[in-house]
Tab-separated table of C-alpha atoms in Angstrom:
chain	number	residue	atom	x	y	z
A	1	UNK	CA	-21.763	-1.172	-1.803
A	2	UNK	CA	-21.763	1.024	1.552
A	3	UNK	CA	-19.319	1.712	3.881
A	4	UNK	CA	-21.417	0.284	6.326
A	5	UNK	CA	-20.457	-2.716	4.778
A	6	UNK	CA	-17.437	-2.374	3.818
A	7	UNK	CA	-16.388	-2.085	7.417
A	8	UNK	CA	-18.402	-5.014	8.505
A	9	UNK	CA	-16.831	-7.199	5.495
A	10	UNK	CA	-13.260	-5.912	6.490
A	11	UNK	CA	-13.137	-6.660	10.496
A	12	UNK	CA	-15.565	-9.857	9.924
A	13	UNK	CA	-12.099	-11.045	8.173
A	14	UNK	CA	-9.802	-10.065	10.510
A	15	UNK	CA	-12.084	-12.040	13.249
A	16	UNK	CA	-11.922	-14.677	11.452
A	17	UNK	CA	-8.479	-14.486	10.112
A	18	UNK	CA	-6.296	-12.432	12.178
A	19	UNK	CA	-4.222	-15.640	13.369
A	20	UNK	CA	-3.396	-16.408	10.281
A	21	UNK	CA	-2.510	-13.349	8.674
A	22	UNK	CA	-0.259	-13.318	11.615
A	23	UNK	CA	1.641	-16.568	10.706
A	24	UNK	CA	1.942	-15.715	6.823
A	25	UNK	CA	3.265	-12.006	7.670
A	26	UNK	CA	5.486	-12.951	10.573
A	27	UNK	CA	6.748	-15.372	8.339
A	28	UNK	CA	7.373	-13.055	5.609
A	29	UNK	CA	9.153	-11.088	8.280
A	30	UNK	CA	11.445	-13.768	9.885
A	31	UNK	CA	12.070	-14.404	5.773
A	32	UNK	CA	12.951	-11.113	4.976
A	33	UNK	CA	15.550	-10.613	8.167
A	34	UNK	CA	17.379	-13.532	7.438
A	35	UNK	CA	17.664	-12.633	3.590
A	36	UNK	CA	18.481	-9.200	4.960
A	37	UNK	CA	21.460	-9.783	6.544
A	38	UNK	CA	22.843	-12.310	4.039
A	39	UNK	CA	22.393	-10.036	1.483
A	40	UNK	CA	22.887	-6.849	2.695
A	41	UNK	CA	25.337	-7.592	5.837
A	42	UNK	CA	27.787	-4.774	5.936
A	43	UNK	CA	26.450	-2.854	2.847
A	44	UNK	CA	25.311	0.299	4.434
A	45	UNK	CA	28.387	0.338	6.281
A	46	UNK	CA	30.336	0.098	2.968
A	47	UNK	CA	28.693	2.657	1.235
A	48	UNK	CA	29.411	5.428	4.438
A	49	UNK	CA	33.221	4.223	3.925
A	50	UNK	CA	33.343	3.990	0.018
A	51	UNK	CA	31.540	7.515	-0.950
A	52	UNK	CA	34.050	8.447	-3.416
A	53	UNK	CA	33.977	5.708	-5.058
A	54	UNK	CA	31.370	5.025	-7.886
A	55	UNK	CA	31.914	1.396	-8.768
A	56	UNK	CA	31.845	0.241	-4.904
A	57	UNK	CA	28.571	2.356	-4.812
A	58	UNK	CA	26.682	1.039	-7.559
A	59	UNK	CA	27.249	-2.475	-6.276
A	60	UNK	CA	25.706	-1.626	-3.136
A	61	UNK	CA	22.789	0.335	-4.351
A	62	UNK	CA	22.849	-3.384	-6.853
A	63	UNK	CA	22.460	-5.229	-3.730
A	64	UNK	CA	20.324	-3.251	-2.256
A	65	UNK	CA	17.510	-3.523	-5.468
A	66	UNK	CA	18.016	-7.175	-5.597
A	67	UNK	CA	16.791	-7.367	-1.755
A	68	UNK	CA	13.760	-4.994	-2.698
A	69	UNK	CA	12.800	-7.826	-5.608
A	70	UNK	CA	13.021	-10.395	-3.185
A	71	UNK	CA	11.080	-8.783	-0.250
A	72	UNK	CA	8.319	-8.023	-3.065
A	73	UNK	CA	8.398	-11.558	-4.200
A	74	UNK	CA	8.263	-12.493	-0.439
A	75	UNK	CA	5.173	-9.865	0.734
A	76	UNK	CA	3.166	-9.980	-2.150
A	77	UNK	CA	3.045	-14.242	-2.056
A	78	UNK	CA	2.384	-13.937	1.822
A	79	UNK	CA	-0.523	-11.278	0.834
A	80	UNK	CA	-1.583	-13.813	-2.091
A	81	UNK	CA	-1.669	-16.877	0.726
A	82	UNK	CA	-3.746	-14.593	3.245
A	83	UNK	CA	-6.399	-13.596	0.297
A	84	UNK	CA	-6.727	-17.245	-1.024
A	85	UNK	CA	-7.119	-18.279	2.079
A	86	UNK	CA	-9.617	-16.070	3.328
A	87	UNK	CA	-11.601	-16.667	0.379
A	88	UNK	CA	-11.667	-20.683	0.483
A	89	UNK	CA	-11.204	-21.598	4.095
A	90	UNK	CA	-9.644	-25.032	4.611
A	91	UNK	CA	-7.547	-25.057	1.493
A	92	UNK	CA	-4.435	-26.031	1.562
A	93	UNK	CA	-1.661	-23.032	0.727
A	94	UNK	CA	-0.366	-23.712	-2.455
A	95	UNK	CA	3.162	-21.827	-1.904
A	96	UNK	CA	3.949	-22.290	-6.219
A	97	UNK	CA	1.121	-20.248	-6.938
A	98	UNK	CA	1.655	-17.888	-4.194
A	99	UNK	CA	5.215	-16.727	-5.278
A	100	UNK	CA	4.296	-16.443	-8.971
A	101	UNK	CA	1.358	-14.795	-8.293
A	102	UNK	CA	1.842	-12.499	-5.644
A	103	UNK	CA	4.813	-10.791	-8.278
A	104	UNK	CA	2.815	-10.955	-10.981
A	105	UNK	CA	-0.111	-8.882	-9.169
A	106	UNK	CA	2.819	-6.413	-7.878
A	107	UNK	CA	4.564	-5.854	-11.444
A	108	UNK	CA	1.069	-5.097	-12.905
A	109	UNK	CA	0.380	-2.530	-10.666
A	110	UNK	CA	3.801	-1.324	-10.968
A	111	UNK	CA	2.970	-0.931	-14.969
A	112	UNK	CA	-0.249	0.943	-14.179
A	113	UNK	CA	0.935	3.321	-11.904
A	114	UNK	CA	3.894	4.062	-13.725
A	115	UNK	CA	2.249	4.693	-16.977
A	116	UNK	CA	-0.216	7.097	-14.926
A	117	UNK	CA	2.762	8.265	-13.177
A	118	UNK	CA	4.287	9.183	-17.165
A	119	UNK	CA	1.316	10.947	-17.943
A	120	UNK	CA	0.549	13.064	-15.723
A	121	UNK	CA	4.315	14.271	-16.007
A	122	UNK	CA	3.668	14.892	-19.508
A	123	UNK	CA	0.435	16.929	-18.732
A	124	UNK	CA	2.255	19.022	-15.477
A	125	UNK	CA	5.194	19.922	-17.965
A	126	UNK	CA	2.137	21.368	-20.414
A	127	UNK	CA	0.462	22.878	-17.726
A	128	UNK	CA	3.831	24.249	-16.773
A	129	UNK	CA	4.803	25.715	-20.347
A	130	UNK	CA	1.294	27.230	-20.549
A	131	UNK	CA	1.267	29.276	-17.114
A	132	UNK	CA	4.887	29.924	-17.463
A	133	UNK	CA	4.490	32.006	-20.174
A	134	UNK	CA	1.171	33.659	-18.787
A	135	UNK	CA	3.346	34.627	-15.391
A	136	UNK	CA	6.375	34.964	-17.095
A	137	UNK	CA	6.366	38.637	-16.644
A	138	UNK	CA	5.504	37.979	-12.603
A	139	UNK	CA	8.743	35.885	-12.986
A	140	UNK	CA	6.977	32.675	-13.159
A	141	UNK	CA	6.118	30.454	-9.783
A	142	UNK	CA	9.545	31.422	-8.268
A	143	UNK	CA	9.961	31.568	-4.889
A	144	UNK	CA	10.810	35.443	-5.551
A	145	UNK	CA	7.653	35.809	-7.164
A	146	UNK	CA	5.424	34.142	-4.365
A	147	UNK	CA	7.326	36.338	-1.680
A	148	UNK	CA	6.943	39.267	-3.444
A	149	UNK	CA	3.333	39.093	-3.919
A	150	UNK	CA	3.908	39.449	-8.011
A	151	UNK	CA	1.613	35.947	-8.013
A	152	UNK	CA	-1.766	36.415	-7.791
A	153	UNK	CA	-3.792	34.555	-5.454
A	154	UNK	CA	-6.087	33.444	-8.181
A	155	UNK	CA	-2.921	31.469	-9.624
A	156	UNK	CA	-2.039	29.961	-6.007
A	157	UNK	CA	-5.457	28.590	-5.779
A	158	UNK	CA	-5.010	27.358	-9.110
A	159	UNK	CA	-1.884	25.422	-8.389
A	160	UNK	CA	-3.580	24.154	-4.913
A	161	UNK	CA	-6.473	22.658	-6.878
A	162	UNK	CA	-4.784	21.506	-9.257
A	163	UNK	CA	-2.522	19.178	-6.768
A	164	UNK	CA	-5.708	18.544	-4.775
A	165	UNK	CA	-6.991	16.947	-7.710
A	166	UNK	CA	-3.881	14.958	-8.459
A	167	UNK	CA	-4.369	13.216	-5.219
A	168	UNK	CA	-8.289	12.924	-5.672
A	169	UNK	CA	-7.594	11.443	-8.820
A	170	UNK	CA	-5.188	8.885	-7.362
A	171	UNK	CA	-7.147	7.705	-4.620
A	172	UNK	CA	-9.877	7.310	-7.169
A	173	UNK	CA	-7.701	4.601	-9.200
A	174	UNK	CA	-6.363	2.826	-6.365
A	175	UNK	CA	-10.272	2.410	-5.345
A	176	UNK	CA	-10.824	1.097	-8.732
A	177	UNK	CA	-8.116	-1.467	-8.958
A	178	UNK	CA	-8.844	-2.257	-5.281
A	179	UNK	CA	-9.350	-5.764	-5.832
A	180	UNK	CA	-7.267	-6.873	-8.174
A	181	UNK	CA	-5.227	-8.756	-5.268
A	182	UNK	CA	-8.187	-10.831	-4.033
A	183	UNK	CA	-9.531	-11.576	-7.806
A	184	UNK	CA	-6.557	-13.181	-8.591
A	185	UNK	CA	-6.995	-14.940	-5.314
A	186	UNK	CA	-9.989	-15.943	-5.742
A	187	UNK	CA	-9.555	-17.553	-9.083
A	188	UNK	CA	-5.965	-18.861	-8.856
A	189	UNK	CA	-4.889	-16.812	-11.726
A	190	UNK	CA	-1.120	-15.480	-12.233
A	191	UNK	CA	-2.550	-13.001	-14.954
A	192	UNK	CA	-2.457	-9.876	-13.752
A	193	UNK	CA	-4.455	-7.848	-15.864
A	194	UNK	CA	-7.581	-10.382	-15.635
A	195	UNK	CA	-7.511	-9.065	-11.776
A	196	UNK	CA	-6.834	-5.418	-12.884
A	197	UNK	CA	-9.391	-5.357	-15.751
A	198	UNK	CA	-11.958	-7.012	-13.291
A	199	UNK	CA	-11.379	-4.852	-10.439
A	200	UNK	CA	-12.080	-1.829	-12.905
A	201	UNK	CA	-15.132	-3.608	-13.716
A	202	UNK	CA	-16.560	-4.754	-10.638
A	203	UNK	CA	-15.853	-1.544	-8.764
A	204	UNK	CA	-17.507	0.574	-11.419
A	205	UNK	CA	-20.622	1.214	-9.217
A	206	UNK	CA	-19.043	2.057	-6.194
A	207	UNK	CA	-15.858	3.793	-6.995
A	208	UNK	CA	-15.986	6.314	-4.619
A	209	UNK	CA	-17.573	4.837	-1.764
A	210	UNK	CA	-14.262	2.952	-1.851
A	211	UNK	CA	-12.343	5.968	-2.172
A	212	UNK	CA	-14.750	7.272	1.306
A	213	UNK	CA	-13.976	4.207	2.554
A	214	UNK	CA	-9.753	4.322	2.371
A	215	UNK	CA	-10.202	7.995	3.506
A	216	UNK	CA	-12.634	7.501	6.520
A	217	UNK	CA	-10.343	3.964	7.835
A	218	UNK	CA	-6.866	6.092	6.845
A	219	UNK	CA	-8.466	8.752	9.277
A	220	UNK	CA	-9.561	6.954	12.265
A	221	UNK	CA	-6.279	5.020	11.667
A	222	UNK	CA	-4.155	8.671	12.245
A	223	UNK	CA	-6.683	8.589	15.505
A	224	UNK	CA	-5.752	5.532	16.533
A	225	UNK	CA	-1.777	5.643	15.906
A	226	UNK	CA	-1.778	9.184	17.765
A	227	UNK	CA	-3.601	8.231	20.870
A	228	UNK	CA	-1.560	5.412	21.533
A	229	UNK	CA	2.123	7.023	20.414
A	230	UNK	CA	0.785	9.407	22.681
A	231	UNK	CA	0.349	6.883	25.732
A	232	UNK	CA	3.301	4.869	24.763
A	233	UNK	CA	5.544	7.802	23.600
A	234	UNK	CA	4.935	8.848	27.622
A	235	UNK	CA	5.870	5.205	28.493
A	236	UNK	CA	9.078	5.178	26.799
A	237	UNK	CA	10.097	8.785	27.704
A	238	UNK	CA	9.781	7.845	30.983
A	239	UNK	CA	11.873	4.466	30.713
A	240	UNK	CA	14.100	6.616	28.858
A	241	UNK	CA	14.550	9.193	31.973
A	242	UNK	CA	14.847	6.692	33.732
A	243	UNK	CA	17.841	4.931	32.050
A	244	UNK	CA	16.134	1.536	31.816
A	245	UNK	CA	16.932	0.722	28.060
A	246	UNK	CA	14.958	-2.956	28.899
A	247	UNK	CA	11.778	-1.213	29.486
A	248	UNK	CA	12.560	1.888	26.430
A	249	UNK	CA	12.869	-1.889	24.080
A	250	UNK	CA	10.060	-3.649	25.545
A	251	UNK	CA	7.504	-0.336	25.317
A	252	UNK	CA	8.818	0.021	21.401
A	253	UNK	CA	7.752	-3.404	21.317
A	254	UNK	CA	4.685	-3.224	22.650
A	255	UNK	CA	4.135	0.670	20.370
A	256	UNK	CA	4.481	-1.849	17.329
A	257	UNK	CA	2.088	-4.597	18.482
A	258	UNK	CA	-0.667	-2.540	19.217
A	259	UNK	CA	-0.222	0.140	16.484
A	260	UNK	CA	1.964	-1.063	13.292
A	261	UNK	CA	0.963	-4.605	13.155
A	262	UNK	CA	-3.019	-4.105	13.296
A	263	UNK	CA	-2.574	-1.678	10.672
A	264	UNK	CA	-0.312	-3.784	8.767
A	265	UNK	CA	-3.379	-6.331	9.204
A	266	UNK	CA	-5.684	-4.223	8.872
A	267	UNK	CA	-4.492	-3.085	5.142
A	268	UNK	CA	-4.549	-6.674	4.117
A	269	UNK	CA	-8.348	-7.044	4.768
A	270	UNK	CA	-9.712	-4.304	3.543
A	271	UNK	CA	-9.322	-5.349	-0.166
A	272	UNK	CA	-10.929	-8.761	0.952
A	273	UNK	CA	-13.759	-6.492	2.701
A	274	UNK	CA	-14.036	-4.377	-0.545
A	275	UNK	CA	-14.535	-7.577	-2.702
A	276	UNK	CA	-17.182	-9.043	-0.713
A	277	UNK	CA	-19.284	-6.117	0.061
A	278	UNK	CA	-19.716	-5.297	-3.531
A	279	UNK	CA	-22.201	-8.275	-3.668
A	280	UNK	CA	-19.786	-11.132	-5.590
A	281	UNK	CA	-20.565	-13.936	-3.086
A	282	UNK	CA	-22.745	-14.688	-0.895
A	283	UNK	CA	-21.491	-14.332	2.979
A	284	UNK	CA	-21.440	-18.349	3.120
A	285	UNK	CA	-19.866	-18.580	0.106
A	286	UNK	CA	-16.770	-16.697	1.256
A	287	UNK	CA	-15.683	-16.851	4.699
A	288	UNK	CA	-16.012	-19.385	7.677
């Protein structure tokens, strides 16, 4: 795979798609606020008044998890319906798949990343016992120590690599379960780990010309988001000024249109543009 085509795969999708990623996530939307406020209603608001007390707390923070199941349940089958259907044009969505599937693929990766998550905890607190006791007598990484100069530099640039790697290493496993999503899509499974195990498989060759891929689009994304905050931000300061809180609303609206929402679109496509650049299908074979 290149990036070349990565990018061609991706935005050939969202051509082709965009209107109907559109229905399936402002659906999931509209969903989510109407579930919002019957579940949630005043909860915030009860939790600001009820601070002292632990029971009235701990059904609100209840409340609040039981929303965050639902809106995965909710995103991850509208993400399901947008793969499947980018994948076999003119099918019709098949909504019981789509909400068994779409939590399915979420708790997998859930159990991945958490188990990752586990041990690299487990290999920071070794690290940590080892250079403790090598700095102990420069009192350790201590903010005293640091200030004082007591650290050496060679240890700083130890620590900096060390966290560079972490998130080198991370972007290197979220390339290689990249397209676990759209396998599951693309075979109607509810298994997660067939589209886990597969994605580790098919992304074997390319690995990290996916991970220059998700850096290079997260870049020119940054680009993107700060040239227009920076021509809308100017917008709505001036409605601001000007005390027009129609035109402060409608500008915010507008910001999110033309910045949050492609993006939002955007990150649902690229997995699709992942799977079909690495050479699975032929371009009939996939897309109208």
């Amino acid at each position: 795979m290149s990036i070349g085509a990565a990018f061609s795969e991706t935005f050939d999708f969202l051509k082709a798609n965009w209107t109907q990623m559109l229905l399936w996530v402002g659906g999931a939307v509209v969903v989510l606020a109407l579930l919002g406020y019957l579940m949630l209603g005043s909860t915030f608001q009860m939790m600001a008044m009820s601070a002292g007390d632990p029971s009235a707390m701990m059904g609100a923070m209840g409340r609040i998890f039981l929303f965050a199941l639902v809106a995965a349940v909710v995103l991850y089958a509208a993400s399901m319906l947008i793969w499947r259907g980018g994948l076999h044009p003119g099918e019709a969505p098949n909504f019981g798949w789509a909400l068994q599937a779409g939590p399915a693929f979420a708790f997998g990766m859930f159990v991945v990343f958490i188990a990752v998550y586990i041990v690299l905890m487990i290999i920071m607190f070794v690290l940590a016992l080892i250079f403790g006791a090598a700095f102990a007598g420069a009192g350790g990484f201590s903010p005293t120590a640091l200030q004082s100069g007591a650290l050496g530099g060679g240890a700083i640039a130890l620590m900096i690599v060390f966290y560079a790697a972490i998130i080198v290493f991370f972007l290197w496993l979220f390339a290689r379960l990249s397209v676990a999503g759209p396998v599951m899509a693309d075979r109607l499974t509810r298994n997660p780990v067939t589209g886990i195990t597969e994605s580790w498989r098919l992304t074997g060759a390319s690995q990290w010309t996916i991970v220059g891929f998700y850096v290079l689009i997260f870049i020119l994304s940054l680009v993107y988001g700060f040239i227009a905050g920076l021509i809308f931000g100017g917008i709505m300061g001036a409605a601001a000024s000007g005390g027009s809180g129609v035109g402060t609303i409608i500008s915010m609206i507008v910001l999110a249109l033309l910045v949050y929402v492609p993006q939002l679109l955007l990150s649902f496509a690229m997995p699709i543009g992942i799977y079909r650049a690495i050479g699975q299908r032929t371009s009939g074979d996939v897309f109208a």
